[in-house]
Amino acid sequence: MQRSFTILYTSLLGMCLGSSSSFPSNINIGGLFPTESHEYEVFRFALSHHQDIPKLVPQVDMVKMGNSFSMTYAFCSQFSKGVYAIIGLYDRKTVNMLMSFCGALHVCFVTPSFPIETANQFVIQLRPELQDALVGVIDHYGWTKFVYMYSSDSGLSVLQKVLDTAAERNWLVTSVNVETMTEASFLKVFQDLDKRKEGQIIIDCETERLTGILKKIVEQGKNAKSYHYILANLGFLDIDLTDLRKGGANITGFQLVNNSEPSVSRVVQQWMEFDNKDSKMPKSGLKYTGALTYDGVKVMSTAFQNLRRQRIDISRRGNAGECLANPPAPWGQGIDIQRALQQVRIDGLTGHIQFNEKGRRTNYTVSVMELAPSGPKKVGYWNEDEKYVTTASFMRGSNETYGLQNRTYIVTTILESPYVMLKKNHEQLVGNDKYEGYIVELAAEIAKHVGYQYKLKIVSDGKYGARDPETKMWNGMVGELVYGKADVAVAPLTITLVREEVIDFSKPFMSLGISIMIKKPTKSKPGVFSFLDPLAYEIWMCIVFAYIGVSVVLFLVSRFSPYEWHAEDYEEGGEPQTPTQAAASNGVQQGQTPAQQNTNQQSPEQTNEFGIFNSLWFSLGAFMQQGCDISPRSLSGRIVGGVWWFFTLIIISSYTANLAAFLTVERMVSPIESAEDLAKQTEIAYGTLDAGSTKEFFRRSKIAVFEKMWSYMKAADPSVFVKTTDEGVMRVRKSKGKYAYLLESTMNEYIEQRKPCDTMKVGGNLDSKGYGIATPKGSPLRNPVNLAVLKLNEQGLLDKLKNKWWYDKGECGSGGGDSKDKTSALSLSNVAGVFYILIGGLGLAMLVALVEFCYKSRTESRRMKQSINDAMRCSTLTRMSGNGSGGENGRILTHDFPKTVQTLPCMSHTASMGLGASGM
């Protein structure tokens, strides 16, 4: 038995060890690199850093780039050696051959070379695509005409993307192939640019060829300030830009490797200390292609570790196969390795590494760099989610801020209350003293913090700034900055994308949004029946039905319950009889037999107080909180009464709580409450300021409501656009509620505080934006002004200025004067409906009494065989003279009518059958 257990244990242990040892501890990976290339040296450096099990064992072949035969021989040699994956480089001549082999044999090829458009999933492309980032930067600078220099060495995918975008956006692109460009053609390109006074050039080449082109640019003296170059290369820091910087040219490029990251700088330091005895080349910094190679080794190591952890068998059994076999015999385990490589998610030297289903990099970030006088500076970044994002800018020349105090800067602004206004005695003043307002004080504070002298200048055309769609020229304050007529724009100038492309903005000094201004509607006074308003129409209807329903249920419950029925004893419990009635009663009894008299005494009449009318009267009395002189006797009836009392308690309490507000508050009924209300109607016209950011917002918006509003405004006749804000406000005030003006919320709030206090803001803001201080592109004032705005904001001075010019100087009181609901004493008009109901009730009671009188008189005339006039006269004389017996509660008991006929509802019934003497 013990021996059997030992054999079983040994077998299980062998199976476990066998399953673990089925995954190879050494992984042969191939390498295809040019002789003594930088990428090969980094490949060896990366292998020394990744010694984890399974260990990567290299099988490297040095190949001659551009030689298809050499590349084919090396690939087949490595495939026959049984490599699991290959890392290496390709060029435009060998790329197609490698794609074919990888797809046919299911061998993964990891490459840092330029990305290509292919459906081959076995090609893992480490280098991110640059075309979208390049288009984003072109959009940022607002280029519409430029020269595109390219080399076919790195493929034409970027050029194709730029040309497609140019066709969509009407860009004028001149493409030049640098491989076929001679010295003469090179000079001709720049001569044409000089004639057109243009200097916008994109250079798309690999690093080696790009260095030669930049050297030619320096030799020809084309590195002046009038030129702007964008280098479509991911290694901006790998390029020597020393000579190019001396001329002051604007250089923009892209950087994939973030050297400021501690993990990256640590690897770079280790690379510089790496002792490669076999290398014959001098030691150089880690280029971006080398960083991609390092990440490629890391990706492969991670993928094989994941496969080993998942116990996936990828061992090659027997002959590895022949790569030139016909038909090709693909490797069965190749698809497992391909999936493992594509599923890798790591952070490497080139940022976040992730691949899509086609083996291309995704979810990556590229830094955007500019060449400052002090060296390369990061000014933004691009990624797939946020697109191009500006992060910082530099001041050209570290000492350019020196001497700001030695000149007077022109500060352009616009006359707009309460920002800039002329003082009442402005004719007697000169210079900046003529003006007052929020912007005037803000400009003075900024000048004090930055330390420069300035002169306020009102913009000549009175516009903020927009680009003419035909001439492409800027007007307003933006135009004065673009064309050098002013140095700073301190005004309520909205920060927008199109403006940011041509000028620089500071941080916002005021946040706002587009709002709707309408003429303040007249306040609606409470109506005659406003006391019904505290409860909705549906609630009143439900109360009526509940009242009827409770009355009917109470009537039915009282009929079915035996405890609601009781006998009336006319002798003991009845009403007192008059002597005449007693005699008549005795006479009747004397005429009966003894048996009949005994039956009358033993069988008193059963009565029930809750008839249908008494039930209605009981429910009404409880609802009016007045009660009634009858109450249910049975348990079921009291349950009905109890729940009805609870119901009326809650309803009456809720009604009373809201009644005061509805009677005493006068409300303004606004015809519109939002932009959707404006878009749905055509009675009220609406428009914006011409040549402003608000108009631009509607013109560019893709939201359905705003598109509909823009279509209306654009086609409206007469035009709904106004030249100035004052004109728009006057149009609102004179339109009698038929025009709404769309403007910034801050201006809307200010005008609401100005007399005659007849405008109001409705709805929320349609967007969110800010006012900023603008400077020309590259101005030395940008950073100092920006810091000054931040400092003023932190000190609370910006809020203090706004309160001063908006509310402290307001003319309509707190909240815009009459804008708030105010409680006042009740007038007759507030409660007139109650009096109408009282008068109507009294009149209805008189009418019902007359109908009852006529009905009774007609009935009696038929009984007494009299004319109706005699019966009415007799009844009137009897009631007016007071003759007749006085009943309970002042009821008149005549000699002609039975008592049961005269009994009123909701009173104790008297079931006596006695008749008066005259009645007998």
Short mmCIF file of N, CA and C in Angstrom, two decimals, residues 214-309:
data_model
loop_
_atom_site.label_atom_id
_atom_site.label_comp_id
_atom_site.label_asym_id
_atom_site.label_seq_id
_atom_site.Cartn_x
_atom_site.Cartn_y
_atom_site.Cartn_z
N LEU A 214 19.40 70.59 -43.15
CA LEU A 214 19.54 71.74 -42.25
C LEU A 214 20.90 72.42 -42.44
N LYS A 215 21.91 71.62 -42.75
CA LYS A 215 23.23 72.21 -43.02
C LYS A 215 23.19 73.09 -44.25
N LYS A 216 22.46 72.66 -45.28
CA LYS A 216 22.32 73.48 -46.49
C LYS A 216 21.55 74.77 -46.19
N ILE A 217 20.56 74.67 -45.35
CA ILE A 217 19.77 75.86 -45.00
C ILE A 217 20.66 76.90 -44.32
N VAL A 218 21.53 76.45 -43.44
CA VAL A 218 22.43 77.38 -42.76
C VAL A 218 23.42 77.97 -43.76
N GLU A 219 23.93 77.16 -44.68
CA GLU A 219 24.90 77.65 -45.67
C GLU A 219 24.28 78.72 -46.56
N GLN A 220 23.00 78.57 -46.88
CA GLN A 220 22.34 79.55 -47.75
C GLN A 220 21.78 80.74 -46.97
N GLY A 221 21.96 80.76 -45.68
CA GLY A 221 21.48 81.89 -44.88
C GLY A 221 19.98 81.95 -44.74
N LYS A 222 19.32 80.79 -44.82
CA LYS A 222 17.86 80.76 -44.74
C LYS A 222 17.37 80.41 -43.32
N ASN A 223 18.21 80.71 -42.35
CA ASN A 223 17.83 80.47 -40.96
C ASN A 223 17.50 81.78 -40.25
N ALA A 224 16.93 82.71 -41.00
CA ALA A 224 16.58 84.01 -40.43
C ALA A 224 15.24 83.92 -39.70
N LYS A 225 14.89 85.03 -39.02
CA LYS A 225 13.66 85.06 -38.23
C LYS A 225 12.41 84.94 -39.08
N SER A 226 12.50 85.28 -40.35
CA SER A 226 11.32 85.25 -41.22
C SER A 226 10.92 83.83 -41.62
N TYR A 227 11.74 82.85 -41.28
CA TYR A 227 11.44 81.47 -41.65
C TYR A 227 10.96 80.69 -40.43
N HIS A 228 10.04 79.77 -40.71
CA HIS A 228 9.53 78.88 -39.67
C HIS A 228 9.56 77.46 -40.22
N TYR A 229 10.32 76.60 -39.55
CA TYR A 229 10.49 75.22 -39.99
C TYR A 229 9.79 74.29 -38.98
N ILE A 230 9.08 73.30 -39.52
CA ILE A 230 8.54 72.21 -38.71
C ILE A 230 9.24 70.93 -39.15
N LEU A 231 9.93 70.29 -38.22
CA LEU A 231 10.68 69.07 -38.52
C LEU A 231 9.80 67.87 -38.18
N ALA A 232 9.35 67.16 -39.22
CA ALA A 232 8.48 66.00 -39.03
C ALA A 232 9.33 64.78 -38.68
N ASN A 233 9.89 64.83 -37.49
CA ASN A 233 10.80 63.79 -37.02
C ASN A 233 10.59 63.66 -35.52
N LEU A 234 10.63 62.43 -34.99
CA LEU A 234 10.34 62.21 -33.59
C LEU A 234 11.55 62.37 -32.68
N GLY A 235 12.67 62.80 -33.23
CA GLY A 235 13.88 62.97 -32.43
C GLY A 235 14.39 64.40 -32.48
N PHE A 236 13.61 65.34 -31.98
CA PHE A 236 14.00 66.76 -32.04
C PHE A 236 15.31 66.99 -31.27
N LEU A 237 15.47 66.30 -30.14
CA LEU A 237 16.69 66.48 -29.34
C LEU A 237 17.88 65.73 -29.89
N ASP A 238 17.65 64.88 -30.89
CA ASP A 238 18.76 64.14 -31.50
C ASP A 238 19.47 64.95 -32.58
N ILE A 239 18.89 66.08 -32.96
CA ILE A 239 19.41 66.88 -34.07
C ILE A 239 20.23 68.04 -33.52
N ASP A 240 21.35 68.30 -34.16
CA ASP A 240 22.20 69.42 -33.78
C ASP A 240 21.67 70.70 -34.44
N LEU A 241 21.08 71.57 -33.62
CA LEU A 241 20.45 72.79 -34.12
C LEU A 241 21.24 74.04 -33.71
N THR A 242 22.51 73.87 -33.37
CA THR A 242 23.31 75.00 -32.88
C THR A 242 23.44 76.08 -33.95
N ASP A 243 23.85 75.68 -35.15
CA ASP A 243 24.04 76.68 -36.23
C ASP A 243 22.71 77.28 -36.65
N LEU A 244 21.69 76.48 -36.65
CA LEU A 244 20.37 76.98 -37.09
C LEU A 244 19.83 78.00 -36.10
N ARG A 245 20.18 77.84 -34.84
CA ARG A 245 19.67 78.75 -33.81
C ARG A 245 20.29 80.12 -33.90
N LYS A 246 21.48 80.22 -34.44
CA LYS A 246 22.19 81.50 -34.48
C LYS A 246 21.48 82.54 -35.33
N GLY A 247 20.77 82.09 -36.36
CA GLY A 247 20.08 83.03 -37.23
C GLY A 247 18.74 83.49 -36.69
N GLY A 248 18.23 82.82 -35.66
CA GLY A 248 16.96 83.23 -35.07
C GLY A 248 15.74 82.63 -35.74
N ALA A 249 15.92 81.59 -36.56
CA ALA A 249 14.78 80.99 -37.23
C ALA A 249 13.86 80.29 -36.22
N ASN A 250 12.59 80.22 -36.57
CA ASN A 250 11.62 79.52 -35.74
C ASN A 250 11.65 78.04 -36.10
N ILE A 251 11.97 77.20 -35.14
CA ILE A 251 12.07 75.76 -35.37
C ILE A 251 11.10 75.05 -34.44
N THR A 252 10.26 74.21 -35.02
CA THR A 252 9.31 73.40 -34.26
C THR A 252 9.52 71.94 -34.63
N GLY A 253 9.43 71.07 -33.67
CA GLY A 253 9.61 69.65 -33.94
C GLY A 253 8.89 68.79 -32.92
N PHE A 254 9.16 67.49 -32.98
CA PHE A 254 8.49 66.52 -32.11
C PHE A 254 9.52 65.69 -31.37
N GLN A 255 9.19 65.33 -30.14
CA GLN A 255 10.09 64.52 -29.32
C GLN A 255 9.29 63.38 -28.71
N LEU A 256 9.77 62.15 -28.97
CA LEU A 256 9.08 60.97 -28.46
C LEU A 256 9.59 60.56 -27.09
N VAL A 257 10.89 60.69 -26.86
CA VAL A 257 11.50 60.28 -25.60
C VAL A 257 11.47 61.45 -24.62
N ASN A 258 10.87 61.24 -23.47
CA ASN A 258 10.80 62.29 -22.44
C ASN A 258 11.98 62.12 -21.49
N ASN A 259 13.06 62.86 -21.73
CA ASN A 259 14.27 62.73 -20.93
C ASN A 259 14.11 63.24 -19.50
N SER A 260 13.02 63.97 -19.24
CA SER A 260 12.83 64.49 -17.88
C SER A 260 12.29 63.43 -16.93
N GLU A 261 11.80 62.31 -17.46
CA GLU A 261 11.32 61.23 -16.61
C GLU A 261 12.50 60.57 -15.89
N PRO A 262 12.41 60.34 -14.59
CA PRO A 262 13.53 59.71 -13.86
C PRO A 262 13.91 58.34 -14.41
N SER A 263 12.91 57.54 -14.75
CA SER A 263 13.22 56.20 -15.27
C SER A 263 13.94 56.28 -16.60
N VAL A 264 13.59 57.26 -17.43
CA VAL A 264 14.26 57.41 -18.73
C VAL A 264 15.69 57.91 -18.54
N SER A 265 15.84 58.93 -17.72
CA SER A 265 17.19 59.47 -17.51
C SER A 265 18.12 58.44 -16.88
N ARG A 266 17.55 57.56 -16.05
CA ARG A 266 18.39 56.53 -15.44
C ARG A 266 18.89 55.54 -16.49
N VAL A 267 18.03 55.14 -17.42
CA VAL A 267 18.45 54.22 -18.49
C VAL A 267 19.44 54.91 -19.42
N VAL A 268 19.23 56.18 -19.71
CA VAL A 268 20.17 56.91 -20.56
C VAL A 268 21.54 56.99 -19.91
N GLN A 269 21.56 57.22 -18.61
CA GLN A 269 22.84 57.25 -17.90
C GLN A 269 23.53 55.88 -17.96
N GLN A 270 22.77 54.83 -17.79
CA GLN A 270 23.33 53.48 -17.88
C GLN A 270 23.84 53.19 -19.30
N TRP A 271 23.15 53.72 -20.28
CA TRP A 271 23.61 53.55 -21.67
C TRP A 271 24.95 54.24 -21.90
N MET A 272 25.09 55.43 -21.36
CA MET A 272 26.36 56.13 -21.53
C MET A 272 27.50 55.40 -20.80
N GLU A 273 27.18 54.67 -19.73
CA GLU A 273 28.20 53.95 -18.99
C GLU A 273 28.40 52.52 -19.50
N PHE A 274 27.56 52.12 -20.45
CA PHE A 274 27.63 50.75 -20.98
C PHE A 274 28.93 50.57 -21.77
N ASP A 275 29.69 49.53 -21.43
CA ASP A 275 30.99 49.27 -22.06
C ASP A 275 30.79 48.24 -23.16
N ASN A 276 30.80 48.74 -24.40
CA ASN A 276 30.65 47.86 -25.56
C ASN A 276 31.99 47.75 -26.26
N LYS A 277 32.72 46.68 -25.94
CA LYS A 277 34.08 46.52 -26.47
C LYS A 277 34.09 46.22 -27.96
N ASP A 278 33.00 45.63 -28.47
CA ASP A 278 32.99 45.25 -29.87
C ASP A 278 32.69 46.42 -30.80
N SER A 279 32.16 47.50 -30.25
CA SER A 279 31.78 48.63 -31.10
C SER A 279 33.00 49.43 -31.53
N LYS A 280 33.02 49.77 -32.81
CA LYS A 280 34.09 50.59 -33.36
C LYS A 280 33.67 52.05 -33.50
N MET A 281 32.40 52.33 -33.20
CA MET A 281 31.89 53.69 -33.35
C MET A 281 32.03 54.44 -32.03
N PRO A 282 32.24 55.75 -32.10
CA PRO A 282 32.32 56.53 -30.86
C PRO A 282 30.98 56.55 -30.14
N LYS A 283 31.03 56.67 -28.83
CA LYS A 283 29.82 56.65 -28.00
C LYS A 283 28.98 57.89 -28.27
N SER A 284 27.67 57.72 -28.46
CA SER A 284 26.75 58.84 -28.70
C SER A 284 25.57 58.70 -27.76
N GLY A 285 24.77 59.75 -27.67
CA GLY A 285 23.58 59.72 -26.83
C GLY A 285 22.56 58.74 -27.36
N LEU A 286 21.61 58.44 -26.55
CA LEU A 286 20.55 57.50 -26.92
C LEU A 286 19.55 58.21 -27.83
N LYS A 287 19.51 57.82 -29.11
CA LYS A 287 18.58 58.41 -30.06
C LYS A 287 17.20 57.77 -29.91
N TYR A 288 16.23 58.40 -30.55
CA TYR A 288 14.87 57.89 -30.38
C TYR A 288 14.69 56.54 -31.05
N THR A 289 15.43 56.26 -32.15
CA THR A 289 15.35 54.93 -32.76
C THR A 289 15.97 53.88 -31.84
N GLY A 290 17.04 54.27 -31.11
CA GLY A 290 17.62 53.36 -30.13
C GLY A 290 16.67 53.11 -28.97
N ALA A 291 15.95 54.15 -28.53
CA ALA A 291 14.97 53.99 -27.46
C ALA A 291 13.84 53.06 -27.90
N LEU A 292 13.43 53.15 -29.18
CA LEU A 292 12.41 52.24 -29.69
C LEU A 292 12.93 50.80 -29.70
N THR A 293 14.21 50.61 -30.04
CA THR A 293 14.79 49.27 -30.02
C THR A 293 14.81 48.71 -28.60
N TYR A 294 15.18 49.55 -27.65
CA TYR A 294 15.20 49.13 -26.24
C TYR A 294 13.79 48.70 -25.81
N ASP A 295 12.79 49.50 -26.20
CA ASP A 295 11.41 49.14 -25.84
C ASP A 295 10.97 47.87 -26.55
N GLY A 296 11.48 47.64 -27.78
CA GLY A 296 11.14 46.42 -28.49
C GLY A 296 11.61 45.18 -27.75
N VAL A 297 12.85 45.21 -27.21
CA VAL A 297 13.35 44.09 -26.43
C VAL A 297 12.50 43.90 -25.17
N LYS A 298 12.12 45.01 -24.55
CA LYS A 298 11.30 44.95 -23.34
C LYS A 298 9.93 44.35 -23.64
N VAL A 299 9.36 44.70 -24.79
CA VAL A 299 8.07 44.15 -25.20
C VAL A 299 8.18 42.65 -25.41
N MET A 300 9.24 42.21 -26.09
CA MET A 300 9.41 40.77 -26.35
C MET A 300 9.62 40.01 -25.04
N SER A 301 10.43 40.55 -24.15
CA SER A 301 10.67 39.89 -22.88
C SER A 301 9.38 39.77 -22.07
N THR A 302 8.58 40.83 -22.04
CA THR A 302 7.32 40.80 -21.30
C THR A 302 6.35 39.80 -21.91
N ALA A 303 6.27 39.74 -23.24
CA ALA A 303 5.35 38.83 -23.91
C ALA A 303 5.69 37.38 -23.59
N PHE A 304 6.98 37.00 -23.65
CA PHE A 304 7.36 35.61 -23.39
C PHE A 304 7.18 35.26 -21.90
N GLN A 305 7.39 36.23 -21.03
CA GLN A 305 7.12 35.96 -19.62
C GLN A 305 5.63 35.71 -19.39
N ASN A 306 4.77 36.44 -20.09
CA ASN A 306 3.33 36.21 -19.97
C ASN A 306 2.95 34.84 -20.51
N LEU A 307 3.56 34.44 -21.62
CA LEU A 307 3.28 33.11 -22.18
C LEU A 307 3.70 32.02 -21.21
N ARG A 308 4.86 32.20 -20.59
CA ARG A 308 5.33 31.19 -19.63
C ARG A 308 4.42 31.14 -18.42
N ARG A 309 3.96 32.31 -17.98
CA ARG A 309 3.06 32.35 -16.82
C ARG A 309 1.72 31.67 -17.13
#
